[in-house]
PDB file of C-alpha atoms in Angstrom:
ATOM      1  CA  UNK A   7     -11.248 -38.459 -22.810  1.00  0.00           C
ATOM      2  CA  UNK A   8     -14.010 -35.833 -22.505  1.00  0.00           C
ATOM      3  CA  UNK A   9     -13.451 -32.379 -23.959  1.00  0.00           C
ATOM      4  CA  UNK A  10     -14.686 -29.130 -22.441  1.00  0.00           C
ATOM      5  CA  UNK A  11     -17.870 -29.264 -24.530  1.00  0.00           C
ATOM      6  CA  UNK A  12     -18.862 -32.632 -23.067  1.00  0.00           C
ATOM      7  CA  UNK A  13     -17.978 -34.626 -26.182  1.00  0.00           C
ATOM      8  CA  UNK A  14     -15.314 -37.210 -26.893  1.00  0.00           C
ATOM      9  CA  UNK A  15     -11.899 -35.580 -27.337  1.00  0.00           C
ATOM     10  CA  UNK A  16      -9.753 -36.547 -30.294  1.00  0.00           C
ATOM     11  CA  UNK A  17      -6.584 -38.436 -29.369  1.00  0.00           C
ATOM     12  CA  UNK A  18      -3.979 -37.620 -32.001  1.00  0.00           C
ATOM     13  CA  UNK A  19      -0.987 -39.333 -30.391  1.00  0.00           C
ATOM     14  CA  UNK A  20      -1.043 -42.472 -32.554  1.00  0.00           C
ATOM     15  CA  UNK A  21      -1.767 -40.517 -35.718  1.00  0.00           C
ATOM     16  CA  UNK A  22       1.076 -38.117 -34.954  1.00  0.00           C
ATOM     17  CA  UNK A  23       3.461 -40.993 -34.264  1.00  0.00           C
ATOM     18  CA  UNK A  24       2.562 -42.697 -37.552  1.00  0.00           C
ATOM     19  CA  UNK A  25       3.446 -39.563 -39.503  1.00  0.00           C
ATOM     20  CA  UNK A  26       6.332 -38.005 -37.637  1.00  0.00           C
ATOM     21  CA  UNK A  27       8.236 -40.491 -35.488  1.00  0.00           C
ATOM     22  CA  UNK A  28      10.002 -42.558 -38.108  1.00  0.00           C
ATOM     23  CA  UNK A  29      13.316 -43.704 -36.718  1.00  0.00           C
ATOM     24  CA  UNK A  30      16.350 -43.470 -38.983  1.00  0.00           C
ATOM     25  CA  UNK A  31      17.331 -47.116 -38.520  1.00  0.00           C
ATOM     26  CA  UNK A  32      20.940 -48.164 -38.914  1.00  0.00           C
ATOM     27  CA  UNK A  33      21.658 -50.170 -42.052  1.00  0.00           C
ATOM     28  CA  UNK A  34      23.903 -53.272 -42.133  1.00  0.00           C
ATOM     29  CA  UNK A  35      26.026 -51.641 -44.856  1.00  0.00           C
ATOM     30  CA  UNK A  36      26.996 -48.033 -45.498  1.00  0.00           C
ATOM     31  CA  UNK A  37      24.509 -45.728 -47.181  1.00  0.00           C
ATOM     32  CA  UNK A  38      26.962 -45.224 -50.023  1.00  0.00           C
ATOM     33  CA  UNK A  39      27.272 -48.954 -50.703  1.00  0.00           C
ATOM     34  CA  UNK A  40      23.508 -49.372 -50.461  1.00  0.00           C
ATOM     35  CA  UNK A  41      22.889 -46.606 -52.981  1.00  0.00           C
ATOM     36  CA  UNK A  42      25.632 -47.803 -55.327  1.00  0.00           C
ATOM     37  CA  UNK A  43      24.121 -51.288 -55.356  1.00  0.00           C
ATOM     38  CA  UNK A  44      20.593 -49.999 -55.862  1.00  0.00           C
ATOM     39  CA  UNK A  45      21.842 -48.187 -58.966  1.00  0.00           C
ATOM     40  CA  UNK A  46      22.784 -51.604 -60.395  1.00  0.00           C
ATOM     41  CA  UNK A  47      19.219 -52.947 -60.192  1.00  0.00           C
ATOM     42  CA  UNK A  48      16.060 -51.485 -61.739  1.00  0.00           C
ATOM     43  CA  UNK A  49      12.784 -50.026 -60.506  1.00  0.00           C
ATOM     44  CA  UNK A  50      10.657 -52.869 -61.903  1.00  0.00           C
ATOM     45  CA  UNK A  51      12.491 -55.460 -59.825  1.00  0.00           C
ATOM     46  CA  UNK A  52      12.262 -53.300 -56.708  1.00  0.00           C
ATOM     47  CA  UNK A  53       8.566 -52.735 -57.367  1.00  0.00           C
ATOM     48  CA  UNK A  54       7.916 -56.477 -57.607  1.00  0.00           C
ATOM     49  CA  UNK A  55       9.705 -57.113 -54.308  1.00  0.00           C
ATOM     50  CA  UNK A  56       7.779 -54.384 -52.518  1.00  0.00           C
ATOM     51  CA  UNK A  57       4.508 -55.748 -53.929  1.00  0.00           C
ATOM     52  CA  UNK A  58       5.268 -59.169 -52.437  1.00  0.00           C
ATOM     53  CA  UNK A  59       5.710 -57.443 -49.080  1.00  0.00           C
ATOM     54  CA  UNK A  60       2.337 -55.731 -49.422  1.00  0.00           C
ATOM     55  CA  UNK A  61       3.673 -52.295 -50.419  1.00  0.00           C
ATOM     56  CA  UNK A  62       1.787 -51.502 -53.615  1.00  0.00           C
ATOM     57  CA  UNK A  63       1.735 -47.687 -53.501  1.00  0.00           C
ATOM     58  CA  UNK A  64       5.437 -46.829 -53.576  1.00  0.00           C
ATOM     59  CA  UNK A  65       5.790 -45.216 -56.998  1.00  0.00           C
ATOM     60  CA  UNK A  66       5.785 -41.475 -57.506  1.00  0.00           C
ATOM     61  CA  UNK A  67       3.451 -39.878 -60.090  1.00  0.00           C
ATOM     62  CA  UNK A  68       4.122 -41.245 -63.561  1.00  0.00           C
ATOM     63  CA  UNK A  69       4.685 -37.714 -64.883  1.00  0.00           C
ATOM     64  CA  UNK A  70       7.922 -37.435 -62.871  1.00  0.00           C
ATOM     65  CA  UNK A  71      10.524 -38.549 -65.405  1.00  0.00           C
ATOM     66  CA  UNK A  72      14.272 -38.103 -65.949  1.00  0.00           C
ATOM     67  CA  UNK A  73      15.519 -35.100 -67.899  1.00  0.00           C
ATOM     68  CA  UNK A  74      17.434 -37.586 -70.034  1.00  0.00           C
ATOM     69  CA  UNK A  75      16.323 -41.189 -70.518  1.00  0.00           C
ATOM     70  CA  UNK A  76      19.607 -42.730 -69.430  1.00  0.00           C
ATOM     71  CA  UNK A  77      19.598 -40.975 -66.055  1.00  0.00           C
ATOM     72  CA  UNK A  78      19.526 -43.293 -63.057  1.00  0.00           C
ATOM     73  CA  UNK A  79      19.943 -42.458 -59.397  1.00  0.00           C
ATOM     74  CA  UNK A  80      19.623 -43.959 -55.930  1.00  0.00           C
ATOM     75  CA  UNK A  81      19.967 -41.938 -52.765  1.00  0.00           C
ATOM     76  CA  UNK A  82      18.787 -41.249 -49.245  1.00  0.00           C
ATOM     77  CA  UNK A  83      15.705 -39.037 -49.130  1.00  0.00           C
ATOM     78  CA  UNK A  84      16.253 -35.425 -48.090  1.00  0.00           C
ATOM     79  CA  UNK A  85      12.743 -34.029 -48.238  1.00  0.00           C
ATOM     80  CA  UNK A  86      11.634 -30.487 -49.087  1.00  0.00           C
ATOM     81  CA  UNK A  87       8.089 -29.150 -48.804  1.00  0.00           C
ATOM     82  CA  UNK A  88       6.829 -25.975 -50.484  1.00  0.00           C
ATOM     83  CA  UNK A  89       3.866 -24.326 -52.149  1.00  0.00           C
ATOM     84  CA  UNK A  90       2.817 -21.339 -54.226  1.00  0.00           C
ATOM     85  CA  UNK A  91       3.640 -18.170 -52.293  1.00  0.00           C
ATOM     86  CA  UNK A  92       4.131 -14.544 -53.324  1.00  0.00           C
ATOM     87  CA  UNK A  93       6.214 -13.412 -50.320  1.00  0.00           C
ATOM     88  CA  UNK A  94       9.893 -12.606 -50.790  1.00  0.00           C
ATOM     89  CA  UNK A  95      11.309 -11.868 -47.323  1.00  0.00           C
ATOM     90  CA  UNK A  96      14.390 -14.014 -46.503  1.00  0.00           C
ATOM     91  CA  UNK A  97      13.522 -16.417 -49.304  1.00  0.00           C
ATOM     92  CA  UNK A  98      17.079 -16.673 -50.632  1.00  0.00           C
ATOM     93  CA  UNK A  99      18.481 -17.112 -47.127  1.00  0.00           C
ATOM     94  CA  UNK A 100      16.057 -19.963 -46.578  1.00  0.00           C
ATOM     95  CA  UNK A 101      17.188 -21.676 -49.768  1.00  0.00           C
ATOM     96  CA  UNK A 102      20.837 -21.313 -48.777  1.00  0.00           C
ATOM     97  CA  UNK A 103      20.213 -22.867 -45.366  1.00  0.00           C
ATOM     98  CA  UNK A 104      18.435 -25.842 -46.908  1.00  0.00           C
ATOM     99  CA  UNK A 105      21.275 -26.467 -49.357  1.00  0.00           C
ATOM    100  CA  UNK A 106      23.847 -26.326 -46.570  1.00  0.00           C
ATOM    101  CA  UNK A 107      22.007 -29.119 -44.734  1.00  0.00           C
ATOM    102  CA  UNK A 108      22.092 -31.552 -47.654  1.00  0.00           C
ATOM    103  CA  UNK A 109      23.888 -34.773 -46.731  1.00  0.00           C
ATOM    104  CA  UNK A 110      26.341 -36.842 -48.695  1.00  0.00           C
ATOM    105  CA  UNK A 111      24.567 -39.601 -50.667  1.00  0.00           C
ATOM    106  CA  UNK A 112      21.254 -37.769 -50.280  1.00  0.00           C
ATOM    107  CA  UNK A 113      18.688 -37.197 -52.988  1.00  0.00           C
ATOM    108  CA  UNK A 114      16.615 -34.026 -52.798  1.00  0.00           C
ATOM    109  CA  UNK A 115      12.867 -34.767 -52.909  1.00  0.00           C
ATOM    110  CA  UNK A 116      10.538 -31.818 -53.609  1.00  0.00           C
ATOM    111  CA  UNK A 117       6.877 -31.949 -52.631  1.00  0.00           C
ATOM    112  CA  UNK A 118       5.526 -28.810 -54.319  1.00  0.00           C
ATOM    113  CA  UNK A 119       1.878 -29.090 -53.178  1.00  0.00           C
ATOM    114  CA  UNK A 120       0.878 -29.471 -56.812  1.00  0.00           C
ATOM    115  CA  UNK A 121       2.655 -26.401 -58.172  1.00  0.00           C
ATOM    116  CA  UNK A 122       2.303 -26.150 -61.944  1.00  0.00           C
ATOM    117  CA  UNK A 123       4.066 -22.853 -62.555  1.00  0.00           C
ATOM    118  CA  UNK A 124       7.582 -22.639 -61.140  1.00  0.00           C
ATOM    119  CA  UNK A 125      10.957 -24.300 -61.500  1.00  0.00           C
ATOM    120  CA  UNK A 126      12.133 -25.573 -58.129  1.00  0.00           C
ATOM    121  CA  UNK A 127      15.476 -26.694 -59.547  1.00  0.00           C
ATOM    122  CA  UNK A 128      18.104 -25.213 -61.857  1.00  0.00           C
ATOM    123  CA  UNK A 129      21.767 -24.820 -62.734  1.00  0.00           C
ATOM    124  CA  UNK A 130      23.057 -23.100 -59.589  1.00  0.00           C
ATOM    125  CA  UNK A 131      21.138 -25.373 -57.225  1.00  0.00           C
ATOM    126  CA  UNK A 132      22.622 -28.342 -59.067  1.00  0.00           C
ATOM    127  CA  UNK A 133      26.144 -26.989 -58.610  1.00  0.00           C
ATOM    128  CA  UNK A 134      25.621 -26.367 -54.889  1.00  0.00           C
ATOM    129  CA  UNK A 135      24.037 -29.774 -54.324  1.00  0.00           C
ATOM    130  CA  UNK A 136      26.847 -31.619 -56.068  1.00  0.00           C
ATOM    131  CA  UNK A 137      29.339 -29.858 -53.801  1.00  0.00           C
ATOM    132  CA  UNK A 138      27.460 -31.287 -50.800  1.00  0.00           C
ATOM    133  CA  UNK A 139      27.665 -34.832 -52.180  1.00  0.00           C
ATOM    134  CA  UNK A 140      23.993 -34.974 -53.150  1.00  0.00           C
ATOM    135  CA  UNK A 141      23.327 -37.652 -55.771  1.00  0.00           C
ATOM    136  CA  UNK A 142      20.277 -36.209 -57.551  1.00  0.00           C
ATOM    137  CA  UNK A 143      16.936 -34.436 -57.326  1.00  0.00           C
ATOM    138  CA  UNK A 144      13.327 -35.572 -57.682  1.00  0.00           C
ATOM    139  CA  UNK A 145      10.987 -32.637 -58.251  1.00  0.00           C
ATOM    140  CA  UNK A 146       7.189 -32.902 -58.280  1.00  0.00           C
ATOM    141  CA  UNK A 147       7.282 -29.683 -60.256  1.00  0.00           C
ATOM    142  CA  UNK A 148       9.604 -27.921 -62.663  1.00  0.00           C
ATOM    143  CA  UNK A 149      13.217 -27.475 -63.703  1.00  0.00           C
ATOM    144  CA  UNK A 150      14.900 -24.650 -65.595  1.00  0.00           C
ATOM    145  CA  UNK A 151      18.386 -24.086 -67.033  1.00  0.00           C
ATOM    146  CA  UNK A 152      17.877 -27.571 -68.409  1.00  0.00           C
ATOM    147  CA  UNK A 153      20.858 -27.527 -70.750  1.00  0.00           C
ATOM    148  CA  UNK A 154      23.151 -26.378 -67.921  1.00  0.00           C
ATOM    149  CA  UNK A 155      21.806 -29.041 -65.587  1.00  0.00           C
ATOM    150  CA  UNK A 156      22.382 -31.716 -68.226  1.00  0.00           C
ATOM    151  CA  UNK A 157      25.973 -30.567 -68.708  1.00  0.00           C
ATOM    152  CA  UNK A 158      26.670 -31.387 -65.049  1.00  0.00           C
ATOM    153  CA  UNK A 159      25.613 -35.055 -65.386  1.00  0.00           C
ATOM    154  CA  UNK A 160      23.444 -34.706 -62.307  1.00  0.00           C
ATOM    155  CA  UNK A 161      20.320 -36.907 -62.335  1.00  0.00           C
ATOM    156  CA  UNK A 162      17.161 -34.795 -62.153  1.00  0.00           C
ATOM    157  CA  UNK A 163      13.592 -36.066 -62.434  1.00  0.00           C
ATOM    158  CA  UNK A 164      10.711 -33.631 -62.834  1.00  0.00           C
ATOM    159  CA  UNK A 165       7.233 -33.034 -64.290  1.00  0.00           C
ATOM    160  CA  UNK A 166       7.963 -30.123 -66.597  1.00  0.00           C
ATOM    161  CA  UNK A 167      10.449 -27.495 -67.763  1.00  0.00           C
ATOM    162  CA  UNK A 168       9.930 -23.754 -67.477  1.00  0.00           C
ATOM    163  CA  UNK A 169      11.935 -20.550 -67.319  1.00  0.00           C
ATOM    164  CA  UNK A 170       9.889 -19.395 -64.271  1.00  0.00           C
ATOM    165  CA  UNK A 171      12.040 -19.117 -61.163  1.00  0.00           C
ATOM    166  CA  UNK A 172      10.586 -19.687 -57.688  1.00  0.00           C
ATOM    167  CA  UNK A 173      11.118 -16.163 -56.404  1.00  0.00           C
ATOM    168  CA  UNK A 174       7.778 -14.394 -56.027  1.00  0.00           C
ATOM    169  CA  UNK A 175       5.861 -17.495 -57.134  1.00  0.00           C
ATOM    170  CA  UNK A 176       6.768 -20.344 -54.786  1.00  0.00           C
ATOM    171  CA  UNK A 177       8.716 -20.865 -51.590  1.00  0.00           C
ATOM    172  CA  UNK A 178       9.729 -23.624 -49.249  1.00  0.00           C
ATOM    173  CA  UNK A 179       7.738 -24.375 -46.110  1.00  0.00           C
ATOM    174  CA  UNK A 180      10.444 -26.550 -44.589  1.00  0.00           C
ATOM    175  CA  UNK A 181      12.622 -29.592 -45.097  1.00  0.00           C
ATOM    176  CA  UNK A 182      13.418 -32.967 -43.591  1.00  0.00           C
ATOM    177  CA  UNK A 183       9.760 -33.603 -42.818  1.00  0.00           C
ATOM    178  CA  UNK A 184       7.307 -36.252 -44.099  1.00  0.00           C
ATOM    179  CA  UNK A 185       6.073 -35.391 -47.591  1.00  0.00           C
ATOM    180  CA  UNK A 186       3.683 -36.985 -50.069  1.00  0.00           C
ATOM    181  CA  UNK A 187       4.130 -37.198 -53.822  1.00  0.00           C
ATOM    182  CA  UNK A 188       1.113 -38.732 -55.495  1.00  0.00           C
ATOM    183  CA  UNK A 189       0.063 -41.742 -53.434  1.00  0.00           C
ATOM    184  CA  UNK A 190       3.385 -42.322 -51.709  1.00  0.00           C
ATOM    185  CA  UNK A 191       4.672 -40.927 -48.439  1.00  0.00           C
ATOM    186  CA  UNK A 192       8.379 -40.138 -48.262  1.00  0.00           C
ATOM    187  CA  UNK A 193      10.178 -39.864 -44.942  1.00  0.00           C
ATOM    188  CA  UNK A 194      13.677 -38.472 -44.415  1.00  0.00           C
ATOM    189  CA  UNK A 195      16.084 -41.393 -44.632  1.00  0.00           C
ATOM    190  CA  UNK A 196      13.992 -43.529 -47.005  1.00  0.00           C
ATOM    191  CA  UNK A 197      15.773 -44.929 -50.051  1.00  0.00           C
ATOM    192  CA  UNK A 198      14.850 -43.571 -53.477  1.00  0.00           C
ATOM    193  CA  UNK A 199      15.520 -45.190 -56.853  1.00  0.00           C
ATOM    194  CA  UNK A 200      14.815 -43.506 -60.168  1.00  0.00           C
ATOM    195  CA  UNK A 201      15.356 -44.727 -63.718  1.00  0.00           C
ATOM    196  CA  UNK A 202      13.686 -44.555 -67.131  1.00  0.00           C
ATOM    197  CA  UNK A 203      10.504 -46.104 -65.683  1.00  0.00           C
ATOM    198  CA  UNK A 204      10.076 -43.461 -62.991  1.00  0.00           C
ATOM    199  CA  UNK A 205      10.791 -43.183 -59.274  1.00  0.00           C
ATOM    200  CA  UNK A 206      10.115 -45.626 -56.446  1.00  0.00           C
ATOM    201  CA  UNK A 207      10.371 -45.178 -52.668  1.00  0.00           C
ATOM    202  CA  UNK A 208      11.771 -47.941 -50.466  1.00  0.00           C
ATOM    203  CA  UNK A 209      11.011 -47.563 -46.733  1.00  0.00           C
ATOM    204  CA  UNK A 210      14.315 -47.408 -44.904  1.00  0.00           C
ATOM    205  CA  UNK A 211      13.566 -50.312 -42.560  1.00  0.00           C
ATOM    206  CA  UNK A 212      13.049 -52.575 -45.604  1.00  0.00           C
ATOM    207  CA  UNK A 213      15.782 -51.167 -47.818  1.00  0.00           C
ATOM    208  CA  UNK A 214      18.519 -53.769 -47.282  1.00  0.00           C
ATOM    209  CA  UNK A 215      16.251 -56.831 -47.602  1.00  0.00           C
ATOM    210  CA  UNK A 216      14.554 -55.347 -50.684  1.00  0.00           C
ATOM    211  CA  UNK A 217      17.979 -54.745 -52.216  1.00  0.00           C
ATOM    212  CA  UNK A 218      19.036 -58.371 -51.734  1.00  0.00           C
ATOM    213  CA  UNK A 219      15.830 -59.694 -53.276  1.00  0.00           C
ATOM    214  CA  UNK A 220      16.071 -57.246 -56.177  1.00  0.00           C
ATOM    215  CA  UNK A 221      19.641 -58.346 -56.860  1.00  0.00           C
ATOM    216  CA  UNK A 222      18.418 -61.948 -56.894  1.00  0.00           C
ATOM    217  CA  UNK A 223      15.705 -61.069 -59.430  1.00  0.00           C
ATOM    218  CA  UNK A 224      18.270 -59.393 -61.667  1.00  0.00           C
ATOM    219  CA  UNK A 225      20.445 -62.527 -61.688  1.00  0.00           C
ATOM    220  CA  UNK A 226      17.471 -64.860 -62.078  1.00  0.00           C
ATOM    221  CA  UNK A 227      16.254 -62.978 -65.131  1.00  0.00           C
ATOM    222  CA  UNK A 228      19.541 -63.735 -66.855  1.00  0.00           C
ATOM    223  CA  UNK A 229      18.558 -67.415 -66.740  1.00  0.00           C
ATOM    224  CA  UNK A 230      15.051 -66.689 -68.032  1.00  0.00           C
ATOM    225  CA  UNK A 231      16.438 -64.688 -70.938  1.00  0.00           C
ATOM    226  CA  UNK A 232      18.837 -67.517 -71.755  1.00  0.00           C
ATOM    227  CA  UNK A 233      15.930 -69.991 -71.878  1.00  0.00           C
ATOM    228  CA  UNK A 234      14.257 -67.807 -74.497  1.00  0.00           C
ATOM    229  CA  UNK A 235      17.502 -67.479 -76.468  1.00  0.00           C
ATOM    230  CA  UNK A 236      17.847 -71.270 -76.328  1.00  0.00           C
ATOM    231  CA  UNK A 237      14.461 -71.647 -78.002  1.00  0.00           C
ATOM    232  CA  UNK A 238      12.222 -72.741 -75.137  1.00  0.00           C
ATOM    233  CA  UNK A 239       8.564 -71.945 -75.587  1.00  0.00           C
ATOM    234  CA  UNK A 240       6.908 -69.558 -73.107  1.00  0.00           C
ATOM    235  CA  UNK A 241       5.075 -72.529 -71.558  1.00  0.00           C
ATOM    236  CA  UNK A 242       8.356 -74.374 -71.045  1.00  0.00           C
ATOM    237  CA  UNK A 243       9.920 -71.269 -69.518  1.00  0.00           C
ATOM    238  CA  UNK A 244       7.069 -71.005 -67.013  1.00  0.00           C
ATOM    239  CA  UNK A 245       7.317 -74.723 -66.174  1.00  0.00           C
ATOM    240  CA  UNK A 246      10.981 -74.145 -65.303  1.00  0.00           C
ATOM    241  CA  UNK A 247      10.101 -71.324 -62.928  1.00  0.00           C
ATOM    242  CA  UNK A 248      10.364 -68.427 -65.353  1.00  0.00           C
ATOM    243  CA  UNK A 249       7.914 -65.620 -65.870  1.00  0.00           C
ATOM    244  CA  UNK A 250       6.963 -62.899 -68.307  1.00  0.00           C
TER     245      UNK A 250
END
């Protein structure tokens, strides 16, 4: 295609499709069952399965950690994008609309464009999200009201804690759009798993097969651990199909 200046025009159709046209594929089991079962496995097993499939950049930045070490959550990605912004007009109304669109079994994923100043999550947002059936929040930014969030037993993963609210410092650009946290893209509908070792993103079209293989790894490791308890040397464990 030739543009009006006589050069080659850029064709963005394929690039656009790769970023924006991700179908929310139907899963063979309910989203609730899928998430419940993912919460019974662990991120390391899921990571190993994804690696075998060629997906090696699925972990969120290592600084994103649970507010409490025993927090664990799996959910369906509900993405939010925002950035530093000083404007105030209709900001609270925008937040309210986003919260009202949260789905049951969702997990709220915040791409903050590298914000290092504000808390994108707090006590009241936790209360509202729980009422919508949201399972947790992953924030590439900050949290405040930490003690009040912890009291609600709602899994929250974040980079830092601060008393700074968003108003006048940060605002949302939109939600339910592709976002990027660190090296990993997150699309609405993807499956998210977070535990003490961080957060991993499972593409929705792979989520059920990855779950089955992760469950197999969990059971298989019981046998490996038993070999060690029984006194087998590491070499003998490997010869029997184990690993370290």
